[in-house]
Amino acid sequence: MRHIVVSILYGHFLLRDAWCDAGDDRESYRDSEGHVAGASTYQIVVRAPADPRSVGLELRVWGGEPEPDRGSWDECRQLDLHCPTGELLVEQITAGAAAEVALPQDAGVYGVRVHRSGYGDAQTFLVDLWWQTPLPPDDDDEDFYGDLP
């Protein structure tokens, strides 16, 4: 479990694979309309209504799908995220990474459950993340690091 303070710029922050941010084309942002979060293949947009300066985030990584959190949450949404590198970033828009997380199960498709409570500067978020399956064969970028100079 990690507790992270995330600076909010432009009303949201991202959860994404450390290297694979290609092809989003604002798909995750559009998918988040009217929800706490939205996803594309490699990225999740997490919305923070009322554009607070910062929010608290509790990030929990599980070996399998956890039971739904029984806390008092205003919103919750479950999504999938592909992580070809096995490294997750909590990214602040225009301010870089608030946290880098090496996922213990390494590369794969992860389930992500995003919870939000509160409003404005009193918002808090809980993200549960768990490994679901290996990456699909057409998404398995075995030579990912080999392509880098």
CSV table of C-alpha atoms in Angstrom, one decimal:
chain,number,residue,atom,x,y,z
A,1,MET,CA,0.0,0.0,0.0
A,2,ARG,CA,1.3,3.4,-0.9
A,3,HIS,CA,0.0,6.8,0.1
A,4,ILE,CA,0.7,9.5,-2.5
A,5,VAL,CA,-0.1,13.2,-2.8
A,6,VAL,CA,-1.0,14.0,-6.4
A,7,SER,CA,-1.0,17.5,-7.8
A,8,ILE,CA,-4.1,18.1,-9.9
A,9,LEU,CA,-3.7,20.1,-13.1
A,10,TYR,CA,-6.5,20.4,-15.7
A,11,GLY,CA,-8.8,18.4,-13.4
A,12,HIS,CA,-7.3,15.0,-13.7
A,13,PHE,CA,-4.3,12.7,-13.3
A,14,LEU,CA,-3.2,9.5,-15.1
A,15,LEU,CA,-2.3,5.9,-14.3
A,16,ARG,CA,-0.3,4.5,-17.1
A,17,ASP,CA,2.4,2.1,-18.2
A,18,ALA,CA,5.8,3.7,-17.8
A,19,TRP,CA,6.7,3.6,-21.5
A,20,CYS,CA,3.6,2.5,-23.4
A,21,ASP,CA,1.5,5.7,-23.8
A,22,ALA,CA,1.1,5.4,-27.5
A,23,GLY,CA,-2.3,5.4,-29.3
A,24,ASP,CA,-4.5,7.0,-26.5
A,25,ASP,CA,-5.7,9.9,-28.8
A,26,ARG,CA,-7.7,11.2,-25.8
A,27,GLU,CA,-9.7,7.9,-25.7
A,28,SER,CA,-9.3,7.5,-21.9
A,29,TYR,CA,-10.3,11.2,-21.3
A,30,ARG,CA,-13.5,10.8,-23.4
A,31,ASP,CA,-14.2,7.5,-21.6
A,32,SER,CA,-14.0,9.2,-18.3
A,33,GLU,CA,-16.8,11.7,-19.1
A,34,GLY,CA,-19.4,11.4,-16.4
A,35,HIS,CA,-17.3,8.9,-14.4
A,36,VAL,CA,-14.5,8.9,-11.8
A,37,ALA,CA,-12.2,7.3,-14.4
A,38,GLY,CA,-11.9,6.2,-18.0
A,39,ALA,CA,-9.5,3.9,-19.9
A,40,SER,CA,-7.7,3.2,-23.1
A,41,THR,CA,-5.5,0.2,-23.5
A,42,TYR,CA,-2.4,1.7,-21.7
A,43,GLN,CA,-3.7,4.6,-19.8
A,44,ILE,CA,-6.4,5.5,-17.2
A,45,VAL,CA,-7.6,9.1,-16.6
A,46,VAL,CA,-8.8,9.8,-13.1
A,47,ARG,CA,-11.1,12.8,-12.8
A,48,ALA,CA,-10.9,15.2,-9.8
A,49,PRO,CA,-14.0,17.5,-9.8
A,50,ALA,CA,-13.7,21.1,-8.9
A,51,ASP,CA,-9.9,21.2,-9.9
A,52,PRO,CA,-8.4,20.9,-6.4
A,53,ARG,CA,-4.7,21.7,-6.0
A,54,SER,CA,-3.9,18.2,-4.7
A,55,VAL,CA,-5.6,15.0,-3.6
A,56,GLY,CA,-4.7,12.1,-1.5
A,57,LEU,CA,-4.3,8.7,-3.2
A,58,GLU,CA,-4.0,5.3,-1.6
A,59,LEU,CA,-2.7,2.7,-4.1
A,60,ARG,CA,-3.0,-0.9,-3.3
A,61,VAL,CA,-1.5,-3.8,-5.4
A,62,TRP,CA,-3.0,-7.2,-5.0
A,63,GLY,CA,-2.1,-10.7,-6.2
A,64,GLY,CA,-5.7,-11.4,-7.3
A,65,GLU,CA,-9.0,-9.5,-7.5
A,66,PRO,CA,-9.8,-8.1,-4.1
A,67,GLU,CA,-13.2,-7.9,-2.5
A,68,PRO,CA,-14.9,-4.6,-3.2
A,69,ASP,CA,-13.9,-2.0,-0.6
A,70,ARG,CA,-16.6,-1.4,1.9
A,71,GLY,CA,-15.7,2.2,2.6
A,72,SER,CA,-18.0,5.1,1.9
A,73,TRP,CA,-17.2,6.2,-1.6
A,74,ASP,CA,-19.1,8.7,-3.9
A,75,GLU,CA,-17.9,7.0,-7.1
A,76,CYS,CA,-16.3,3.7,-8.2
A,77,ARG,CA,-15.4,2.3,-11.6
A,78,GLN,CA,-13.6,-0.9,-12.6
A,79,LEU,CA,-11.4,-0.9,-15.7
A,80,ASP,CA,-8.6,-2.8,-17.4
A,81,LEU,CA,-5.0,-1.6,-18.0
A,82,HIS,CA,-2.3,-3.2,-20.1
A,83,CYS,CA,1.2,-2.8,-18.6
A,84,PRO,CA,3.8,-4.2,-21.0
A,85,THR,CA,6.7,-3.0,-18.9
A,86,GLY,CA,5.3,-4.0,-15.5
A,87,GLU,CA,6.0,-0.5,-14.3
A,88,LEU,CA,3.1,1.9,-13.5
A,89,LEU,CA,3.2,5.7,-13.3
A,90,VAL,CA,0.9,7.9,-11.3
A,91,GLU,CA,1.4,11.0,-13.6
A,92,GLN,CA,0.5,14.6,-12.9
A,93,ILE,CA,-0.4,16.5,-16.0
A,94,THR,CA,2.5,18.8,-17.0
A,95,ALA,CA,4.3,18.0,-13.7
A,96,GLY,CA,5.7,14.5,-14.2
A,97,ALA,CA,5.3,11.4,-12.1
A,98,ALA,CA,4.0,11.6,-8.6
A,99,ALA,CA,5.0,7.9,-8.1
A,100,GLU,CA,6.5,5.0,-10.0
A,101,VAL,CA,5.4,1.5,-9.0
A,102,ALA,CA,7.2,-1.7,-10.0
A,103,LEU,CA,4.3,-4.2,-10.2
A,104,PRO,CA,5.3,-7.5,-8.5
A,105,GLN,CA,3.6,-9.7,-11.1
A,106,ASP,CA,5.5,-7.8,-13.9
A,107,ALA,CA,3.9,-7.3,-17.3
A,108,GLY,CA,0.3,-8.2,-17.9
A,109,VAL,CA,-3.3,-7.0,-18.1
A,110,TYR,CA,-4.4,-5.5,-14.7
A,111,GLY,CA,-7.8,-4.9,-13.2
A,112,VAL,CA,-8.1,-1.4,-11.8
A,113,ARG,CA,-10.8,-0.3,-9.4
A,114,VAL,CA,-10.9,3.5,-8.9
A,115,HIS,CA,-12.8,5.0,-5.9
A,116,ARG,CA,-13.4,8.7,-5.1
A,117,SER,CA,-14.9,10.5,-2.1
A,118,GLY,CA,-15.2,14.1,-1.1
A,119,TYR,CA,-15.2,17.3,-3.3
A,120,GLY,CA,-12.7,20.0,-4.0
A,121,ASP,CA,-9.6,20.0,-1.8
A,122,ALA,CA,-11.1,17.3,0.4
A,123,GLN,CA,-11.1,14.6,-2.3
A,124,THR,CA,-9.5,11.3,-1.6
A,125,PHE,CA,-8.9,8.4,-4.0
A,126,LEU,CA,-8.4,4.7,-3.6
A,127,VAL,CA,-7.0,2.6,-6.4
A,128,ASP,CA,-7.0,-1.2,-6.2
A,129,LEU,CA,-4.8,-2.8,-8.8
A,130,TRP,CA,-4.4,-6.6,-9.5
A,131,TRP,CA,-2.9,-8.8,-12.1
A,132,GLN,CA,-5.5,-10.6,-14.3
A,133,THR,CA,-3.9,-12.2,-17.3
A,134,PRO,CA,-0.8,-12.2,-19.5
A,135,LEU,CA,-0.7,-9.7,-22.3
A,136,PRO,CA,-2.5,-10.8,-25.5
A,137,PRO,CA,0.1,-12.2,-28.0
A,138,ASP,CA,-0.4,-9.1,-30.3
A,139,ASP,CA,0.4,-6.8,-27.4
A,140,ASP,CA,3.4,-8.7,-26.1
A,141,ASP,CA,6.2,-6.3,-26.9
A,142,GLU,CA,9.1,-8.7,-26.0
A,143,ASP,CA,11.7,-6.4,-27.7
A,144,PHE,CA,10.3,-3.2,-26.0
A,145,TYR,CA,13.6,-2.3,-24.2
A,146,GLY,CA,15.6,-3.6,-27.2
A,147,ASP,CA,14.1,-0.8,-29.3
A,148,LEU,CA,15.6,1.9,-27.0
A,149,PRO,CA,19.0,3.4,-27.8
